[in-house]
Short mmCIF file of C-alpha atoms and ligand atoms in Angstrom, two decimals:
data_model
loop_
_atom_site.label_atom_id
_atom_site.label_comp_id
_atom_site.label_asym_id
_atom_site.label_seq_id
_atom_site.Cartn_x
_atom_site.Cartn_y
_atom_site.Cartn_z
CA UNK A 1 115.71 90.64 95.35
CA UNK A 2 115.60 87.58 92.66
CA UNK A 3 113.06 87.55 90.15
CA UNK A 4 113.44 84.20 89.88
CA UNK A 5 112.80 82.98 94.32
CA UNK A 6 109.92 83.30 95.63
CA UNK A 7 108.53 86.73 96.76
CA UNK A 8 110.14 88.34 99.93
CA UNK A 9 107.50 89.15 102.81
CA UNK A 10 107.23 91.62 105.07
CA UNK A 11 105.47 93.23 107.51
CA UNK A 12 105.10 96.87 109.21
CA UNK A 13 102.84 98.66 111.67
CA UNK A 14 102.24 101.54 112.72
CA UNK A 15 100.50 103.46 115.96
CA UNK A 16 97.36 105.72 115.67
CA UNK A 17 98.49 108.07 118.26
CA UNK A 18 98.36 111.09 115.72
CA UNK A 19 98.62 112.26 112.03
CA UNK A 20 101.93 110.63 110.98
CA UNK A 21 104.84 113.06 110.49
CA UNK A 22 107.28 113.82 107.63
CA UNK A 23 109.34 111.47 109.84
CA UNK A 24 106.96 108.40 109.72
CA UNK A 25 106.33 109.29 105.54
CA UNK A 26 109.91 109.37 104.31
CA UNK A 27 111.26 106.67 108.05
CA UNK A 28 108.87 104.32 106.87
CA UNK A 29 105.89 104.85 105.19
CA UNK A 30 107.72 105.79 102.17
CA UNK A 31 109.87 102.54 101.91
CA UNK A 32 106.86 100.66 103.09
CA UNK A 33 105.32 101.57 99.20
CA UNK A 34 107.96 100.44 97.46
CA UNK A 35 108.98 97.10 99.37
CA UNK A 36 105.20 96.41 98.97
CA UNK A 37 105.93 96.57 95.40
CA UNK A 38 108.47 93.73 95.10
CA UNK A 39 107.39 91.51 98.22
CA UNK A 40 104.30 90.01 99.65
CA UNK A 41 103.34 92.64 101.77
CA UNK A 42 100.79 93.21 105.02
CA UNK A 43 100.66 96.32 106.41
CA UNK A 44 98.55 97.41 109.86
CA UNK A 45 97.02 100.17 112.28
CA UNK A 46 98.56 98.83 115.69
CA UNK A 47 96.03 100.04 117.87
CA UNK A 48 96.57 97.13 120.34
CA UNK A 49 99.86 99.18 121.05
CA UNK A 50 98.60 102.35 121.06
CA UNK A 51 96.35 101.44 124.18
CA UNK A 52 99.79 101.25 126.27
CA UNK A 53 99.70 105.30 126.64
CA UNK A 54 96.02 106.22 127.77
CA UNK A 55 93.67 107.04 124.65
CA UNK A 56 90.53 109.24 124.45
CA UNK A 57 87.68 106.91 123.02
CA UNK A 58 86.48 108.96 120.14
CA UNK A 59 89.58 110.82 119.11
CA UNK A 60 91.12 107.12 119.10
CA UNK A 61 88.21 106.00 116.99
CA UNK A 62 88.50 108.74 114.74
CA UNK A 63 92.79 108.32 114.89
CA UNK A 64 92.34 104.67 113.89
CA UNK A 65 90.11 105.21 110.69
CA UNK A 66 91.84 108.07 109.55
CA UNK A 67 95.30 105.99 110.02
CA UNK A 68 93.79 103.40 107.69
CA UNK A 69 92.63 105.43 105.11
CA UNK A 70 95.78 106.70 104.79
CA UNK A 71 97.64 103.65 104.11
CA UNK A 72 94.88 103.10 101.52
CA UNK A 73 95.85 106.75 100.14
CA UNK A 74 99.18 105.47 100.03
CA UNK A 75 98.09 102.45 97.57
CA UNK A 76 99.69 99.93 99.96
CA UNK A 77 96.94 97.43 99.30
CA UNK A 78 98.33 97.74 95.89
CA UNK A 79 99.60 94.24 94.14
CA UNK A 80 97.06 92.13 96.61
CA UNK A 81 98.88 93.27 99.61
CA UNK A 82 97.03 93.23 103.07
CA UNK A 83 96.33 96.91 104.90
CA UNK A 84 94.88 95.57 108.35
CA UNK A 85 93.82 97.03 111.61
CA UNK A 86 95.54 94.79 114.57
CA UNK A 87 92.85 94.59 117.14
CA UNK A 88 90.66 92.51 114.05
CA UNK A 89 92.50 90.00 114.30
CA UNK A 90 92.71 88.36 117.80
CA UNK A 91 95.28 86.03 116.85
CA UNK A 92 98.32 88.44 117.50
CA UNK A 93 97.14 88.89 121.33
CA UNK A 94 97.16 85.19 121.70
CA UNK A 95 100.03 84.17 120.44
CA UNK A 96 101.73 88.01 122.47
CA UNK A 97 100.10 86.11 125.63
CA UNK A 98 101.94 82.78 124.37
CA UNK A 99 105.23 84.95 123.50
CA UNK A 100 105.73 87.15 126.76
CA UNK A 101 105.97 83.34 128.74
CA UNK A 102 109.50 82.64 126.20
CA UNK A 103 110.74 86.02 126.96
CA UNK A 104 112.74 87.15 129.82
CA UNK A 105 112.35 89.84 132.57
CA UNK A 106 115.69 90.80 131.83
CA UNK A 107 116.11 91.32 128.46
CA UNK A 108 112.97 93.19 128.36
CA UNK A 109 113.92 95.58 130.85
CA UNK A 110 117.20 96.76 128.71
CA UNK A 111 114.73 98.25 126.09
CA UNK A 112 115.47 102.19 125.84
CA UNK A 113 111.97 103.17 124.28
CA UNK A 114 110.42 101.81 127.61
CA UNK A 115 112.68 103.60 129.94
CA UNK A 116 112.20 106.65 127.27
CA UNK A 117 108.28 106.08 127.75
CA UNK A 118 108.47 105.78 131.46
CA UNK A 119 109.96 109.07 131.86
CA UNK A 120 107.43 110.53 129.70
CA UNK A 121 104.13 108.87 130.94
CA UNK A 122 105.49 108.49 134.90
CA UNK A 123 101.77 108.37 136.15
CA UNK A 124 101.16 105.26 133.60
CA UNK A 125 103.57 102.85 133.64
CA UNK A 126 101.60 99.60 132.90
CA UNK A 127 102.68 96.52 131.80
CA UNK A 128 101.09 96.34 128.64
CA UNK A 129 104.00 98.95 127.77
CA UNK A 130 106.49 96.93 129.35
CA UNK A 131 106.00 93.63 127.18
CA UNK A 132 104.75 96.51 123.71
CA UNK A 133 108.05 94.62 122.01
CA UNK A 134 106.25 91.07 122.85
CA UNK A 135 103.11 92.33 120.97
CA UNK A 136 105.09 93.45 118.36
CA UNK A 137 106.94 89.71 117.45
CA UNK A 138 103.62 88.63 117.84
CA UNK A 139 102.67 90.44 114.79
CA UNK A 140 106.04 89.98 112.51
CA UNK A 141 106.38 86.37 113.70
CA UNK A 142 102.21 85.44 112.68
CA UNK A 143 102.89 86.75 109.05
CA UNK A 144 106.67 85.03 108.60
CA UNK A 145 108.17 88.12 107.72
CA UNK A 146 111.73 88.10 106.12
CA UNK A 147 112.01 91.68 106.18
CA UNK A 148 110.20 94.86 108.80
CA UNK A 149 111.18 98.02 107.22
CA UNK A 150 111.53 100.12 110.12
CA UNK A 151 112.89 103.50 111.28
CA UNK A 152 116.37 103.34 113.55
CA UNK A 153 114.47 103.81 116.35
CA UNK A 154 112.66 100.46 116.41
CA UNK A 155 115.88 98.49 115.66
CA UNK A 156 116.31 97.04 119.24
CA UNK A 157 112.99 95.91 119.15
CA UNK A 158 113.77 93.67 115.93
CA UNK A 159 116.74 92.40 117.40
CA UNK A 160 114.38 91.26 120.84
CA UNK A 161 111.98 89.75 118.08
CA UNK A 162 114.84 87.71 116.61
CA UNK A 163 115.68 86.31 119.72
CA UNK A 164 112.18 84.89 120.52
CA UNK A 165 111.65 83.45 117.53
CA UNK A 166 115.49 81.74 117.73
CA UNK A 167 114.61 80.62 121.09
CA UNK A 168 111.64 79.32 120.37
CA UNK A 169 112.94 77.43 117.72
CA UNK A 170 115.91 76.19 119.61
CA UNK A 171 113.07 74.53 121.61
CA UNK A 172 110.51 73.62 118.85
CA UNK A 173 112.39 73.24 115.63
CA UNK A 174 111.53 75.40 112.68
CA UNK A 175 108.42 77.20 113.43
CA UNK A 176 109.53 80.94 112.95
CA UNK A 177 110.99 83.02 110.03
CA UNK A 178 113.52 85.20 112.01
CA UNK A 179 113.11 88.46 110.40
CA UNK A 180 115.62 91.00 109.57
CA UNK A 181 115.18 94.60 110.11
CA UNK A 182 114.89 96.85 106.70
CA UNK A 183 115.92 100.44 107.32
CA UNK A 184 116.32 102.76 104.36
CA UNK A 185 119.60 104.69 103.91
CA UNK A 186 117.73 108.32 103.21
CA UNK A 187 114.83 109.52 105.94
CA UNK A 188 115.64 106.74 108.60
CA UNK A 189 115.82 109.55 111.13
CA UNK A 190 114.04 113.00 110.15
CA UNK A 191 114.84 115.41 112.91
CA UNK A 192 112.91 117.76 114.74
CA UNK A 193 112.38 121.03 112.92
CA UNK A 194 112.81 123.22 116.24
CA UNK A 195 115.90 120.76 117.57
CA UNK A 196 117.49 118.89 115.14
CA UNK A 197 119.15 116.99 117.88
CA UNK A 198 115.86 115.17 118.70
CA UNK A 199 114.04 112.98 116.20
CA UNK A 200 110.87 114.39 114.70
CA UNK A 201 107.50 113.43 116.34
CA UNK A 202 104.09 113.21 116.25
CA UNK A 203 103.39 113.51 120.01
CA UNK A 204 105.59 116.59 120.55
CA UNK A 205 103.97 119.68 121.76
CA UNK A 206 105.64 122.03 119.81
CA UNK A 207 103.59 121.86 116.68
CA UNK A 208 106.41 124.12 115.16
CA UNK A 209 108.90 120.92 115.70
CA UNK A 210 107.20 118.46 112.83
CA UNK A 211 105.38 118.43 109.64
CA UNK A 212 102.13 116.45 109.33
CA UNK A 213 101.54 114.75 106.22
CA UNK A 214 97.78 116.99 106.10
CA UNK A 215 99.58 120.10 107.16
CA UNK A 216 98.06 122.26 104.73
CA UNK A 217 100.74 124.06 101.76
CA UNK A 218 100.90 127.31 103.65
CA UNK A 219 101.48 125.91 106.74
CA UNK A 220 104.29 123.04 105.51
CA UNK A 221 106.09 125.80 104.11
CA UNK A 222 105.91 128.28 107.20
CA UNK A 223 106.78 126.25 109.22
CA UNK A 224 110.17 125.05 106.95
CA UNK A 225 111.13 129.09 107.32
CA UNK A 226 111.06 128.57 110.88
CA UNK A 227 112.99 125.90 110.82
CA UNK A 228 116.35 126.11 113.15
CA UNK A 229 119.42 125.96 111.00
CA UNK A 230 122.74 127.65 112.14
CA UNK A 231 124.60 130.73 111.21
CA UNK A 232 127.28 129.56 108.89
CA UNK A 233 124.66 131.21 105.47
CA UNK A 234 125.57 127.81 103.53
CA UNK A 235 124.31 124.82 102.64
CA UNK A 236 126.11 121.96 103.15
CA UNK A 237 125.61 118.62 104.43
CA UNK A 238 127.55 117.98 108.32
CA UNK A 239 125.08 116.39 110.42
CA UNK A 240 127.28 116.63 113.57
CA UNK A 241 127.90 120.96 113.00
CA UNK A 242 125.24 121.43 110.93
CA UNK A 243 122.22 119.15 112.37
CA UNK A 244 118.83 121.81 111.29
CA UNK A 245 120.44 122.35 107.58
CA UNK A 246 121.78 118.58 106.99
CA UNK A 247 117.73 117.19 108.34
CA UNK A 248 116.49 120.07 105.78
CA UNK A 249 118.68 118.50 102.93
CA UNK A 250 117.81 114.76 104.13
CA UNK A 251 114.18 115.97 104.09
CA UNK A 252 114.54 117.64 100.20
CA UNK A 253 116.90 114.51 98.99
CA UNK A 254 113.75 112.29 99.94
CA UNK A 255 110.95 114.87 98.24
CA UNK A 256 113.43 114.84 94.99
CA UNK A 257 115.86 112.16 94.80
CA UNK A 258 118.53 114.66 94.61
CA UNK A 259 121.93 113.93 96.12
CA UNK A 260 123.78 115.51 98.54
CA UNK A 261 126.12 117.13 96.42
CA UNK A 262 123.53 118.23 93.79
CA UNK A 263 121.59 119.92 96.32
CA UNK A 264 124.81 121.69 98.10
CA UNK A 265 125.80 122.63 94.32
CA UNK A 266 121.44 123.70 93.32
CA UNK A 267 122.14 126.58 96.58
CA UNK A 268 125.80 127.14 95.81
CA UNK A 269 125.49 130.99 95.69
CA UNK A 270 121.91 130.96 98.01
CA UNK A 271 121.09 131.69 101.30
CA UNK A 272 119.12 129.91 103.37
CA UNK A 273 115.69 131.94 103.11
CA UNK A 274 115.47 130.43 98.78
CA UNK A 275 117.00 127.18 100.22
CA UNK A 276 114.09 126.77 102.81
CA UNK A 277 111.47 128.07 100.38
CA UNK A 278 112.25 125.46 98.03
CA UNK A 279 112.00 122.55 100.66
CA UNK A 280 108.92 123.46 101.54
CA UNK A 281 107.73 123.35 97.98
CA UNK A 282 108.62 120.11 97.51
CA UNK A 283 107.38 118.73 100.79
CA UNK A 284 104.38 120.04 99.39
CA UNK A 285 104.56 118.89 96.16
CA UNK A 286 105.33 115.27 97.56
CA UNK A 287 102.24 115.11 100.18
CA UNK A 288 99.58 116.63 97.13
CA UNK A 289 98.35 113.80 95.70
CA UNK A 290 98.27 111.57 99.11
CA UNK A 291 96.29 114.46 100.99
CA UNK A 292 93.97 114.32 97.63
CA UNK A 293 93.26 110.98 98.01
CA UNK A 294 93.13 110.95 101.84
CA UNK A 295 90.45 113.87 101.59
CA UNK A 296 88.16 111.31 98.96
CA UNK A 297 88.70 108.38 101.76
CA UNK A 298 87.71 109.58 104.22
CA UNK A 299 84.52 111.20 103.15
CA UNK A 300 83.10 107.55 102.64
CA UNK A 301 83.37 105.44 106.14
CA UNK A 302 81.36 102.63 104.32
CA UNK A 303 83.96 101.86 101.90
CA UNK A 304 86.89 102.03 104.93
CA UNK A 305 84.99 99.75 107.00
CA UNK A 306 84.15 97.35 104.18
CA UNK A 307 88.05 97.46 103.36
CA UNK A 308 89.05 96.78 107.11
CA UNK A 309 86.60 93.57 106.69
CA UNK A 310 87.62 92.08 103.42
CA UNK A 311 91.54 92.79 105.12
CA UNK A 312 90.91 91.20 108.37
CA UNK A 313 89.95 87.79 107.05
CA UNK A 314 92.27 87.47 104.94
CA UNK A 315 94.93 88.52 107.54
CA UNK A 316 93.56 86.09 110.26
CA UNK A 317 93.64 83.61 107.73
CA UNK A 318 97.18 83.35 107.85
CA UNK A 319 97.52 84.52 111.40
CA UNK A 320 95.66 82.11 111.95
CA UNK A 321 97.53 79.19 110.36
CA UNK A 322 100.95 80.47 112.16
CA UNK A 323 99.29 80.42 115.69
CA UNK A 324 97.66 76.97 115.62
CA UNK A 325 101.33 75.41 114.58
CA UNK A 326 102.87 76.97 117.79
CA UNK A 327 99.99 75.90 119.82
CA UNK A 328 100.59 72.19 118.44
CA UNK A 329 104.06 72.40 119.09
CA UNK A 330 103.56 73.56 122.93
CA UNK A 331 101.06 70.43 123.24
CA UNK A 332 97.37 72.63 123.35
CA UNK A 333 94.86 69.99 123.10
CA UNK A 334 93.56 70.76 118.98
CA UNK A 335 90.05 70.22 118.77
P1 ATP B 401 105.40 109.00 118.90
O1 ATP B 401 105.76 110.42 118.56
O2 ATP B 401 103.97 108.84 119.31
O3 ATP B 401 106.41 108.35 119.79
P2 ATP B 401 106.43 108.25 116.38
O4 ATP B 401 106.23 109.50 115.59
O5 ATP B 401 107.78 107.89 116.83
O6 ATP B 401 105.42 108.21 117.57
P3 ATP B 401 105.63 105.56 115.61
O7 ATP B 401 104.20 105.23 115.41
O8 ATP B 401 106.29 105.10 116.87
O9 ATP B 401 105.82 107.13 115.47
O10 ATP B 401 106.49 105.08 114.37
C1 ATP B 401 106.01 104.69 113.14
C2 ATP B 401 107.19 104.43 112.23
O11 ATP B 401 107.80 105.67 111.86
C3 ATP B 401 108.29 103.58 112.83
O12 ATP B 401 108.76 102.67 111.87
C4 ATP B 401 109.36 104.56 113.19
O13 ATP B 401 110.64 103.98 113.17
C5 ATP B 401 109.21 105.61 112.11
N1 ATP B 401 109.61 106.93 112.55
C6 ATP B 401 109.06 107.63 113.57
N2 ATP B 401 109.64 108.84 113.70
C7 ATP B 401 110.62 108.91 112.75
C8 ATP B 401 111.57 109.90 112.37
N3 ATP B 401 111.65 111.07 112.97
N4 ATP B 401 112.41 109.63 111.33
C9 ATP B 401 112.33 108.46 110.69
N5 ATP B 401 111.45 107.47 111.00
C10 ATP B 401 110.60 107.68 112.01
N1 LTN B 402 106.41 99.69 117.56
C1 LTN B 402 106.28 100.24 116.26
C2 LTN B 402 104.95 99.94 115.62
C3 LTN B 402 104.81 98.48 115.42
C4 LTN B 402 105.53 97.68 114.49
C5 LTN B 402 105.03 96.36 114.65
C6 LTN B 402 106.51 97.97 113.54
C7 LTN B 402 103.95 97.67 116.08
N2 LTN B 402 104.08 96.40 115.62
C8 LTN B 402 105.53 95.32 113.88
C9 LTN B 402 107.00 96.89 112.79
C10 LTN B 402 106.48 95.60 112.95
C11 LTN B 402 106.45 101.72 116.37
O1 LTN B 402 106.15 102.30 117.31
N3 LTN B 402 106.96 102.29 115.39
#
């Protein structure tokens, strides 16, 4: 990105449904921190979303606060970037309400992480998880993002935003910045631990299958030695033959920038107990200093909540600037 244009923005969410994975830290936490450093960046809790599968009140409560404090841990509100909690600011269910009436029945219906979620929550199939992806331009679109950084899993849902806000332009002229998907090269898909076939994540109930980011250093590193791998004794990276032993390299290449090839040459003559020991240490080593600063958060609610304030306003601000130009442009009566 040019020094010399005008910052980049961007945008992100993410769910409290759980403690955030190793997937979620290195699919998009991780870029989220350093896009954050070169763009104008808002960050948020999307606990509007999270109400599509059924919560429990107080562990939501609880999810939602601790989700916060741990993009604060991460220093994303770093350079005067904004680290907000959706449901503060009403303005992305109004203009989601406004959205879901320039978005078609159709096109909503090809998305695979609804049929996915359909399967999975059969006795809850509401329509709030239906139109989740409507929600979801609603909050890129109110902020103008240029760039989402992403994992690949929420690429479809990018490409659904980009066609509302193209659409709605077609009608309206120039109203929305259509935004472009950012999804880093290393950790866009962390696979399970227990099947590497699957993608790692928080809601699965093997607790053997992912790595929380306050999974304590003994258990991080137990749970690494458990890890399925394959029977070949070398370490080398082949995602299709070697899916458990390629994730485990991904997973070390994002703790220590190391390549590929440095890491197959590090384990040359090693088998796969040293190579597993030493991912786990650096897993470890990585997560330290954000599970040092979560711990301090969290201990003071006062200081989270004032934080969520000062955010909010400044996010509705320009939430808030965004939705009153579409409603203009539809014809609402402005008063
Ligand atoms: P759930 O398990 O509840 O479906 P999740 O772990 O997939 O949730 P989300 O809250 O849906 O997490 O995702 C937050 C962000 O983390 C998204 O940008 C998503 O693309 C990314 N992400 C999630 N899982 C992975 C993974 N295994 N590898 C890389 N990125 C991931
Ligand atoms: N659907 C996303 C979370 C999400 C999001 C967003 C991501 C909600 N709103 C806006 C990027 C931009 C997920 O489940 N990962």
């Amino acid at each position: 990105m040019d020094n010399q244009q005008p910052k980049k923005k961007v945008l992100s969410c993410i769910q409290p449904t759980g403690t955030p994975t190793l997937g979620n830290y290195f699919g998009a936490l991780k870029n989220w921190k350093l896009m954050g450093e070169e763009c104008d960046a808002a960050f948020a809790v999307a606990d509007l979303h999270a109400i599509t599968v059924r919560q429990d009140p107080k562990e939501f409560k609880k999810q939602i606060m601790q989700m916060y404090a741990l993009l604060l841990a991460l220093g994303l509100d770093e350079q005067n970037n904004i680290v907000f909690v959706q449901s503060h600011v009403p303005e992305h269910s109004q203009l989601a309400w406004i959205l879901n009436c320039y978005t078609q029945f159709g096109e909503m219906s090809r998305m695979t992480q609804f049929k996915d979620k359909s399967i999975k929550h059969a006795d809850n199939v509401n329509v709030g998880l239906f139109s989740y992806p409507v929600l979801m331009a609603a909050d890129i679109l109110l902020y103008k993002a240029d760039y989402v950084p992403v994992g690949v899993d929420q690429k479809q849902h990018l490409e659904i935003t980009r066609d509302i806000a193209e659409r709605f332009n077609g009608i309206y002229g120039n109203v929305f910045t259509v935004p472009e998907p950012y999804i880093g090269k290393k950790g866009a898909k962390i696979t399970s631990l227990q099947d590497p076939t699957k993608k790692m994540s928080k809601s699965d109930t093997n607790t053997k299958s992912f790595i929380s980011i306050l999974d304590k250093p003994e258990t991080i590193v137990k749970k690494m030695k458990s890890a399925v791998t394959d029977s070949e004794a070398c370490v080398r990276f082949d995602e299709e033959n070697k899916p458990g032993v390629s994730n485990l390299m991904t997973i070390y290449s994002c703790c220590t920038g190391a390549s590929f090839e440095e890491i197959e040459n590090e384990f040359a003559s090693k088998g796969y107990g040293d190579f597993k020991q030493k991912v786990g240490e650096a897993v470890v080593e990585e997560l330290r200093p954000v599970q040092q600063e979560m711990e301090r958060i969290m201990k003071d609610e006062k200081y989270i909540k004032e934080r969520m304030a000062q955010n909010a306003e400044i996010a509705s601000r320009i939430a808030h600037r965004t939705l009153e130009k579409v409603m203009k442009k539809i014809g609402y009566v402005q008063i």
